[in-house]
Amino acid sequence: MSKTVLVTGANSFISGWIIKYLLEKGYRIRGTVRFQAREQQVLESIPNAYRDHISFVYVNDIANDSFDEAVQGVDGIIHVASPLPLNTTNIEKDLLLPAINGTQNILKCAHQYNRNHQHQIRRIVITSSFAAVFDHNYGLRPGYSYSEKDWCPLTYEQAVAAKDDLHLAYRASKTCAERAAWEFVEKEKPSFTIATVCEPMVFGPSISGFKSVEDIRSSNGLLWSIVSSGTDAQIPKTRVLLEVDVRDVAYAHVAALERTTDTNERYLIAAEAWSNQRLVDIIHQSSAIPKNIKDTTPIGVTGQESPEHYAIDSSKAQRELGVTYIPFVKTVEELMVQFAELKKMLEEKNS
């Protein structure tokens, strides 16, 4: 009988690829979504042959709604769901508490399920972030290589005090949520093990393309804003200087799930250095990228390099999970083809 994996936030950018890889490996999927329209979004990206291999549970509020129904009979969990409000006047309510309590909630429900059932959930993989690793106090830190042992020093209290600094609050939310997971395991000693995956900027094609600008989520939205800004526009400053393709992130999650060991693990993954200038250089130089993208993409200072900066040591994930990395050029080319199709569709719709 096929094993079942629970994927929270099933309609998210990363989850789409995770679900694809799990289905292709023969797993059955139970996905959590907030409401029915999100369920339909997920189904549209799944071939008909696999649609009877996925079911859904509605969890509107990951911090407060129960996952009891969702965890019933599953063999493993990949917890991707996490809040990322674009605008908020209450960082604590809309970002910090949902991230922390959402992580604790899924772990508590899984732990309670294992206590009461012979069938056991064996492994839980949690999507964390390089934001939970990076120490902003050191800036660019040239010559230093971040690894799994590093932690962002931001605290809950600092995030609340920051109020309007959404970037700081996001870094703190990912840090506090991951720390909450490790504290839960240390205190409760559940029968399952956990693995956390920490990734920097995540780019790449959508599992099903884009039907509207609203479909462009996460880091891809930054790239869309750049390539839509016009050839004379200023190139924005690059905040996080390393990236990884969404498909490699998804692969790492699945590999971490399948590497069911008696130990809890933290994995840091990153492909290569990037910058907004390098992005636009690739766009203007690549013959694979359509003209309608080139025509609205800034030029900036061609070939301008970023200042020296930190690196990321992802050797553990490469060694233990077999992670390999898609080159940034390929990531950009394949994403821009999807952007070009969206732009063409929008132009035809408005003509």
Short mmCIF file of N, CA and C in Angstrom, two decimals, residues 14 127-131 170 174 197-202 244 249 253 267-270:
data_model
loop_
_atom_site.label_atom_id
_atom_site.label_comp_id
_atom_site.label_asym_id
_atom_site.label_seq_id
_atom_site.Cartn_x
_atom_site.Cartn_y
_atom_site.Cartn_z
N ILE A 14 6.48 26.41 -3.35
CA ILE A 14 7.37 25.27 -3.12
C ILE A 14 6.57 23.97 -3.07
N THR A 127 9.89 23.50 6.49
CA THR A 127 10.51 24.53 5.67
C THR A 127 10.92 25.69 6.56
N SER A 128 12.21 25.87 6.74
CA SER A 128 12.72 27.02 7.46
C SER A 128 13.26 28.00 6.43
N SER A 129 14.36 28.66 6.70
CA SER A 129 14.88 29.67 5.79
C SER A 129 16.31 30.03 6.17
N PHE A 130 17.07 30.51 5.19
CA PHE A 130 18.39 31.08 5.49
C PHE A 130 18.26 32.27 6.43
N ALA A 131 17.05 32.86 6.45
CA ALA A 131 16.79 33.96 7.39
C ALA A 131 17.00 33.52 8.83
N TYR A 170 10.18 39.22 9.47
CA TYR A 170 10.17 37.93 8.77
C TYR A 170 11.34 37.07 9.22
N LYS A 174 10.92 33.37 11.15
CA LYS A 174 11.48 32.08 10.71
C LYS A 174 12.43 31.52 11.76
N VAL A 197 14.79 22.49 6.63
CA VAL A 197 15.48 22.87 5.39
C VAL A 197 15.54 24.39 5.35
N CYS A 198 16.77 24.92 5.29
CA CYS A 198 16.99 26.37 5.29
C CYS A 198 17.52 26.79 3.92
N GLU A 199 16.75 27.59 3.21
CA GLU A 199 17.10 28.00 1.86
C GLU A 199 17.12 29.53 1.76
N PRO A 200 17.97 30.10 0.87
CA PRO A 200 17.98 31.55 0.68
C PRO A 200 16.87 31.98 -0.28
N MET A 201 17.14 32.89 -1.22
CA MET A 201 16.12 33.31 -2.18
C MET A 201 15.75 32.13 -3.08
N VAL A 202 14.46 31.91 -3.25
CA VAL A 202 13.97 30.78 -4.05
C VAL A 202 13.30 31.31 -5.30
N VAL A 244 18.54 29.72 -4.86
CA VAL A 244 18.39 28.30 -5.17
C VAL A 244 17.10 28.13 -5.97
N VAL A 249 14.85 22.97 -4.03
CA VAL A 249 14.28 23.07 -2.68
C VAL A 249 13.29 21.93 -2.45
N HIS A 253 13.45 18.66 0.26
CA HIS A 253 12.39 18.31 1.21
C HIS A 253 12.03 16.83 1.11
N TYR A 267 19.33 21.17 7.52
CA TYR A 267 20.01 21.23 6.23
C TYR A 267 19.97 22.66 5.68
N LEU A 268 21.11 23.13 5.23
CA LEU A 268 21.25 24.44 4.61
C LEU A 268 21.57 24.24 3.14
N ILE A 269 20.77 24.83 2.26
CA ILE A 269 20.98 24.62 0.82
C ILE A 269 21.09 25.97 0.11
N ALA A 270 21.94 26.02 -0.90
CA ALA A 270 22.08 27.22 -1.75
C ALA A 270 22.83 26.83 -3.00
#
